């Protein structure tokens, strides 16, 4: 095992995660603690509960990861912690922990943009992936197409003007009574459904506008559900499948437009929590093949929030000498491309 060693800490939402990763892509140890049970009865993530759970879990998890790897904190070359965007309480817990460890061990701090963690995570899994690549970043809070030109160099080609696709999955799952977390539950239901039964809209498909929109699709699911007085399991499965197909069609159409706008791309890459959806992966793989591009997606475990992607982003930044001091702020909003033109609607999420 060779290369520098970085400890990564992730706490931007409801996953508490810690990992030790070397520059040769070896993951020495990692831990991820889910909070699904704590938030399930509320039907969504409660920020204060999430922050408290991070505060309770992080220190023991750091100790466990170091012990399991047989590594002393003083042997680590840098500490990387998510500094945003995300739920600010959780972000602060993780970043303060990272700062304390960096100060105690006299090691560099790397304040990582959570979105950059997702954006670079495919390079952790695939050493052959080279810049520049076209990235579809899809999660519960974000839906963007980015030209990834290098570490810290991102060109936003499209974003959502309202809801992220992951949010649309979660809210539609809630409408259909499928439980929490909604995205995986809806995907399971869709397996046995008829995707052609409900004629749901495909917002902005075919439009000259490059961006995404999912609010209308989400509302259409609500209206379709209201027409079913006493829905059967098959009704719910059909509606879930119809929604998933509409979402795939929207993502494919917008991504095809971005491929044309970013011809220098070496590959089509998908990352973020929604990238774990198999139907979306298959659709994008077909699109990439049509355009003669390699298709790259991280393994399933690397799609959802985790400490390894934060450690890897830290390693990528450490390699170019880009580190932070202990005054690095926690940020609820932190765009990867600050110079990107503002879009109509709620695109400020980007």
PDB file of C-alpha atoms in Angstrom, residues 98-260:
ATOM      1  CA  UNK A  98     -12.422  17.277  11.518  1.00  0.00           C
ATOM      2  CA  UNK A  99     -10.951  20.578  12.721  1.00  0.00           C
ATOM      3  CA  UNK A 100     -10.379  19.204  16.230  1.00  0.00           C
ATOM      4  CA  UNK A 101      -8.591  16.137  14.880  1.00  0.00           C
ATOM      5  CA  UNK A 102      -6.476  18.216  12.493  1.00  0.00           C
ATOM      6  CA  UNK A 103      -5.512  20.587  15.307  1.00  0.00           C
ATOM      7  CA  UNK A 104      -4.742  17.789  17.778  1.00  0.00           C
ATOM      8  CA  UNK A 105      -2.565  15.878  15.315  1.00  0.00           C
ATOM      9  CA  UNK A 106      -1.094  18.983  13.640  1.00  0.00           C
ATOM     10  CA  UNK A 107      -2.293  17.770  10.240  1.00  0.00           C
ATOM     11  CA  UNK A 108      -3.730  19.682   7.272  1.00  0.00           C
ATOM     12  CA  UNK A 109      -7.481  20.191   7.162  1.00  0.00           C
ATOM     13  CA  UNK A 110      -9.326  19.764   3.873  1.00  0.00           C
ATOM     14  CA  UNK A 111     -12.849  21.228   3.923  1.00  0.00           C
ATOM     15  CA  UNK A 112     -14.600  19.200   1.227  1.00  0.00           C
ATOM     16  CA  UNK A 113     -17.592  20.221  -0.839  1.00  0.00           C
ATOM     17  CA  UNK A 114     -19.996  17.291  -0.477  1.00  0.00           C
ATOM     18  CA  UNK A 115     -20.907  17.581  -4.160  1.00  0.00           C
ATOM     19  CA  UNK A 116     -17.243  17.366  -5.105  1.00  0.00           C
ATOM     20  CA  UNK A 117     -17.072  14.176  -3.053  1.00  0.00           C
ATOM     21  CA  UNK A 118     -19.774  12.687  -5.277  1.00  0.00           C
ATOM     22  CA  UNK A 119     -18.270  14.196  -8.430  1.00  0.00           C
ATOM     23  CA  UNK A 120     -14.846  12.628  -7.847  1.00  0.00           C
ATOM     24  CA  UNK A 121     -16.036   9.337  -6.325  1.00  0.00           C
ATOM     25  CA  UNK A 122     -16.095   7.510  -9.684  1.00  0.00           C
ATOM     26  CA  UNK A 123     -12.326   8.084  -9.891  1.00  0.00           C
ATOM     27  CA  UNK A 124     -11.915   6.237  -6.578  1.00  0.00           C
ATOM     28  CA  UNK A 125     -13.599   3.179  -8.093  1.00  0.00           C
ATOM     29  CA  UNK A 126     -12.173   3.489 -11.610  1.00  0.00           C
ATOM     30  CA  UNK A 127      -8.499   4.464 -11.951  1.00  0.00           C
ATOM     31  CA  UNK A 128      -8.864   4.749 -15.722  1.00  0.00           C
ATOM     32  CA  UNK A 129     -11.395   7.594 -15.576  1.00  0.00           C
ATOM     33  CA  UNK A 130      -9.695  10.744 -16.826  1.00  0.00           C
ATOM     34  CA  UNK A 131     -10.705  14.400 -16.982  1.00  0.00           C
ATOM     35  CA  UNK A 132     -12.700  15.902 -18.555  1.00  0.00           C
ATOM     36  CA  UNK A 133     -15.897  13.880 -18.159  1.00  0.00           C
ATOM     37  CA  UNK A 134     -19.586  14.676 -18.251  1.00  0.00           C
ATOM     38  CA  UNK A 135     -21.225  14.086 -14.884  1.00  0.00           C
ATOM     39  CA  UNK A 136     -24.900  13.646 -14.079  1.00  0.00           C
ATOM     40  CA  UNK A 137     -25.048  14.340 -10.341  1.00  0.00           C
ATOM     41  CA  UNK A 138     -28.375  13.108  -8.961  1.00  0.00           C
ATOM     42  CA  UNK A 139     -29.361  13.029  -5.299  1.00  0.00           C
ATOM     43  CA  UNK A 140     -32.115  14.000  -2.891  1.00  0.00           C
ATOM     44  CA  UNK A 141     -31.091  17.646  -2.976  1.00  0.00           C
ATOM     45  CA  UNK A 142     -29.361  18.114  -6.318  1.00  0.00           C
ATOM     46  CA  UNK A 143     -29.816  17.349  -9.987  1.00  0.00           C
ATOM     47  CA  UNK A 144     -27.075  18.780 -12.189  1.00  0.00           C
ATOM     48  CA  UNK A 145     -25.090  18.118 -15.323  1.00  0.00           C
ATOM     49  CA  UNK A 146     -21.467  19.174 -14.941  1.00  0.00           C
ATOM     50  CA  UNK A 147     -18.412  19.234 -17.122  1.00  0.00           C
ATOM     51  CA  UNK A 148     -15.760  17.920 -14.729  1.00  0.00           C
ATOM     52  CA  UNK A 149     -12.579  19.476 -16.110  1.00  0.00           C
ATOM     53  CA  UNK A 150     -10.322  18.752 -13.124  1.00  0.00           C
ATOM     54  CA  UNK A 151     -10.171  18.855  -9.343  1.00  0.00           C
ATOM     55  CA  UNK A 152     -11.940  22.058  -8.311  1.00  0.00           C
ATOM     56  CA  UNK A 153     -12.825  22.856 -11.941  1.00  0.00           C
ATOM     57  CA  UNK A 154     -16.501  22.337 -12.739  1.00  0.00           C
ATOM     58  CA  UNK A 155     -18.676  23.797 -15.464  1.00  0.00           C
ATOM     59  CA  UNK A 156     -22.375  23.568 -14.739  1.00  0.00           C
ATOM     60  CA  UNK A 157     -24.313  22.772 -17.902  1.00  0.00           C
ATOM     61  CA  UNK A 158     -27.739  22.270 -16.321  1.00  0.00           C
ATOM     62  CA  UNK A 159     -29.489  22.184 -12.968  1.00  0.00           C
ATOM     63  CA  UNK A 160     -33.013  21.783 -11.660  1.00  0.00           C
ATOM     64  CA  UNK A 161     -35.323  24.785 -11.735  1.00  0.00           C
ATOM     65  CA  UNK A 162     -37.435  23.313  -8.911  1.00  0.00           C
ATOM     66  CA  UNK A 163     -37.104  19.871  -7.314  1.00  0.00           C
ATOM     67  CA  UNK A 164     -34.196  17.451  -7.499  1.00  0.00           C
ATOM     68  CA  UNK A 165     -34.978  14.042  -8.967  1.00  0.00           C
ATOM     69  CA  UNK A 166     -34.219  12.364  -5.635  1.00  0.00           C
ATOM     70  CA  UNK A 167     -36.723  14.600  -3.892  1.00  0.00           C
ATOM     71  CA  UNK A 168     -39.317  13.699  -6.528  1.00  0.00           C
ATOM     72  CA  UNK A 169     -38.648  10.003  -5.887  1.00  0.00           C
ATOM     73  CA  UNK A 170     -38.976  10.442  -2.124  1.00  0.00           C
ATOM     74  CA  UNK A 171     -42.136  12.573  -2.262  1.00  0.00           C
ATOM     75  CA  UNK A 172     -43.790  10.275  -4.801  1.00  0.00           C
ATOM     76  CA  UNK A 173     -42.980   7.273  -2.620  1.00  0.00           C
ATOM     77  CA  UNK A 174     -44.592   9.039   0.321  1.00  0.00           C
ATOM     78  CA  UNK A 175     -47.743   9.755  -1.724  1.00  0.00           C
ATOM     79  CA  UNK A 176     -47.877   6.075  -2.669  1.00  0.00           C
ATOM     80  CA  UNK A 177     -47.403   4.919   0.933  1.00  0.00           C
ATOM     81  CA  UNK A 178     -44.190   3.044   0.148  1.00  0.00           C
ATOM     82  CA  UNK A 179     -42.249   3.982   3.277  1.00  0.00           C
ATOM     83  CA  UNK A 180     -38.895   5.590   4.041  1.00  0.00           C
ATOM     84  CA  UNK A 181     -36.358   5.970   2.523  1.00  0.00           C
ATOM     85  CA  UNK A 182     -38.581   6.584  -0.450  1.00  0.00           C
ATOM     86  CA  UNK A 183     -36.266   6.239  -3.453  1.00  0.00           C
ATOM     87  CA  UNK A 184     -35.279   2.590  -2.930  1.00  0.00           C
ATOM     88  CA  UNK A 185     -38.857   1.710  -1.901  1.00  0.00           C
ATOM     89  CA  UNK A 186     -40.278   3.187  -5.096  1.00  0.00           C
ATOM     90  CA  UNK A 187     -37.703   1.363  -7.211  1.00  0.00           C
ATOM     91  CA  UNK A 188     -38.667  -1.946  -5.598  1.00  0.00           C
ATOM     92  CA  UNK A 189     -42.351  -1.307  -6.237  1.00  0.00           C
ATOM     93  CA  UNK A 190     -41.687  -0.341  -9.856  1.00  0.00           C
ATOM     94  CA  UNK A 191     -40.117  -3.751 -10.604  1.00  0.00           C
ATOM     95  CA  UNK A 192     -43.551  -5.359 -10.932  1.00  0.00           C
ATOM     96  CA  UNK A 193     -45.352  -2.356 -12.423  1.00  0.00           C
ATOM     97  CA  UNK A 194     -46.497  -1.352 -15.894  1.00  0.00           C
ATOM     98  CA  UNK A 195     -44.615   1.851 -16.818  1.00  0.00           C
ATOM     99  CA  UNK A 196     -47.060   2.659 -19.618  1.00  0.00           C
ATOM    100  CA  UNK A 197     -50.268   2.601 -17.578  1.00  0.00           C
ATOM    101  CA  UNK A 198     -50.287   6.183 -16.277  1.00  0.00           C
ATOM    102  CA  UNK A 199     -49.576   8.948 -18.860  1.00  0.00           C
ATOM    103  CA  UNK A 200     -47.390  11.151 -16.666  1.00  0.00           C
ATOM    104  CA  UNK A 201     -45.725  14.330 -17.988  1.00  0.00           C
ATOM    105  CA  UNK A 202     -42.061  14.681 -18.969  1.00  0.00           C
ATOM    106  CA  UNK A 203     -41.273  18.296 -17.988  1.00  0.00           C
ATOM    107  CA  UNK A 204     -38.892  20.161 -20.341  1.00  0.00           C
ATOM    108  CA  UNK A 205     -38.261  17.095 -22.532  1.00  0.00           C
ATOM    109  CA  UNK A 206     -37.444  18.383 -26.010  1.00  0.00           C
ATOM    110  CA  UNK A 207     -37.039  21.936 -24.730  1.00  0.00           C
ATOM    111  CA  UNK A 208     -34.228  24.244 -25.798  1.00  0.00           C
ATOM    112  CA  UNK A 209     -33.780  25.105 -22.131  1.00  0.00           C
ATOM    113  CA  UNK A 210     -30.974  22.861 -20.794  1.00  0.00           C
ATOM    114  CA  UNK A 211     -32.321  22.402 -17.266  1.00  0.00           C
ATOM    115  CA  UNK A 212     -34.407  19.864 -15.343  1.00  0.00           C
ATOM    116  CA  UNK A 213     -37.857  20.165 -13.771  1.00  0.00           C
ATOM    117  CA  UNK A 214     -39.554  17.542 -11.602  1.00  0.00           C
ATOM    118  CA  UNK A 215     -42.185  19.466  -9.633  1.00  0.00           C
ATOM    119  CA  UNK A 216     -44.866  18.902 -12.275  1.00  0.00           C
ATOM    120  CA  UNK A 217     -44.115  15.191 -12.459  1.00  0.00           C
ATOM    121  CA  UNK A 218     -44.330  14.880  -8.688  1.00  0.00           C
ATOM    122  CA  UNK A 219     -47.682  16.717  -8.676  1.00  0.00           C
ATOM    123  CA  UNK A 220     -48.974  14.465 -11.464  1.00  0.00           C
ATOM    124  CA  UNK A 221     -48.278  11.414  -9.290  1.00  0.00           C
ATOM    125  CA  UNK A 222     -50.327  12.985  -6.513  1.00  0.00           C
ATOM    126  CA  UNK A 223     -53.236  13.614  -8.899  1.00  0.00           C
ATOM    127  CA  UNK A 224     -53.044  10.098 -10.350  1.00  0.00           C
ATOM    128  CA  UNK A 225     -53.046   8.586  -6.859  1.00  0.00           C
ATOM    129  CA  UNK A 226     -56.168  10.614  -6.011  1.00  0.00           C
ATOM    130  CA  UNK A 227     -58.054   8.878  -8.842  1.00  0.00           C
ATOM    131  CA  UNK A 228     -57.534   5.508  -7.146  1.00  0.00           C
ATOM    132  CA  UNK A 229     -60.120   5.268  -4.358  1.00  0.00           C
ATOM    133  CA  UNK A 230     -58.882   1.938  -2.990  1.00  0.00           C
ATOM    134  CA  UNK A 231     -55.661   1.148  -4.859  1.00  0.00           C
ATOM    135  CA  UNK A 232     -54.407  -2.391  -5.121  1.00  0.00           C
ATOM    136  CA  UNK A 233     -50.761  -3.342  -4.821  1.00  0.00           C
ATOM    137  CA  UNK A 234     -50.675  -3.565  -8.611  1.00  0.00           C
ATOM    138  CA  UNK A 235     -52.105  -0.053  -8.954  1.00  0.00           C
ATOM    139  CA  UNK A 236     -49.312   1.280  -6.739  1.00  0.00           C
ATOM    140  CA  UNK A 237     -46.685  -0.707  -8.625  1.00  0.00           C
ATOM    141  CA  UNK A 238     -47.967   0.604 -11.962  1.00  0.00           C
ATOM    142  CA  UNK A 239     -47.910   4.193 -10.757  1.00  0.00           C
ATOM    143  CA  UNK A 240     -44.412   3.742  -9.309  1.00  0.00           C
ATOM    144  CA  UNK A 241     -43.196   2.271 -12.604  1.00  0.00           C
ATOM    145  CA  UNK A 242     -44.856   5.051 -14.599  1.00  0.00           C
ATOM    146  CA  UNK A 243     -43.138   7.666 -12.442  1.00  0.00           C
ATOM    147  CA  UNK A 244     -39.747   5.962 -12.687  1.00  0.00           C
ATOM    148  CA  UNK A 245     -40.024   5.717 -16.475  1.00  0.00           C
ATOM    149  CA  UNK A 246     -40.944   9.399 -16.745  1.00  0.00           C
ATOM    150  CA  UNK A 247     -37.965  10.336 -14.561  1.00  0.00           C
ATOM    151  CA  UNK A 248     -35.648   8.210 -16.715  1.00  0.00           C
ATOM    152  CA  UNK A 249     -36.977   9.865 -19.873  1.00  0.00           C
ATOM    153  CA  UNK A 250     -36.364  13.339 -18.414  1.00  0.00           C
ATOM    154  CA  UNK A 251     -32.824  12.485 -17.325  1.00  0.00           C
ATOM    155  CA  UNK A 252     -31.979  10.885 -20.671  1.00  0.00           C
ATOM    156  CA  UNK A 253     -33.304  13.782 -22.741  1.00  0.00           C
ATOM    157  CA  UNK A 254     -31.470  16.423 -20.730  1.00  0.00           C
ATOM    158  CA  UNK A 255     -28.252  14.396 -20.597  1.00  0.00           C
ATOM    159  CA  UNK A 256     -28.291  13.884 -24.378  1.00  0.00           C
ATOM    160  CA  UNK A 257     -28.481  17.642 -24.763  1.00  0.00           C
ATOM    161  CA  UNK A 258     -25.479  18.061 -22.440  1.00  0.00           C
ATOM    162  CA  UNK A 259     -23.449  15.497 -24.398  1.00  0.00           C
ATOM    163  CA  UNK A 260     -23.864  17.710 -27.455  1.00  0.00           C
TER     164      UNK A 260
END
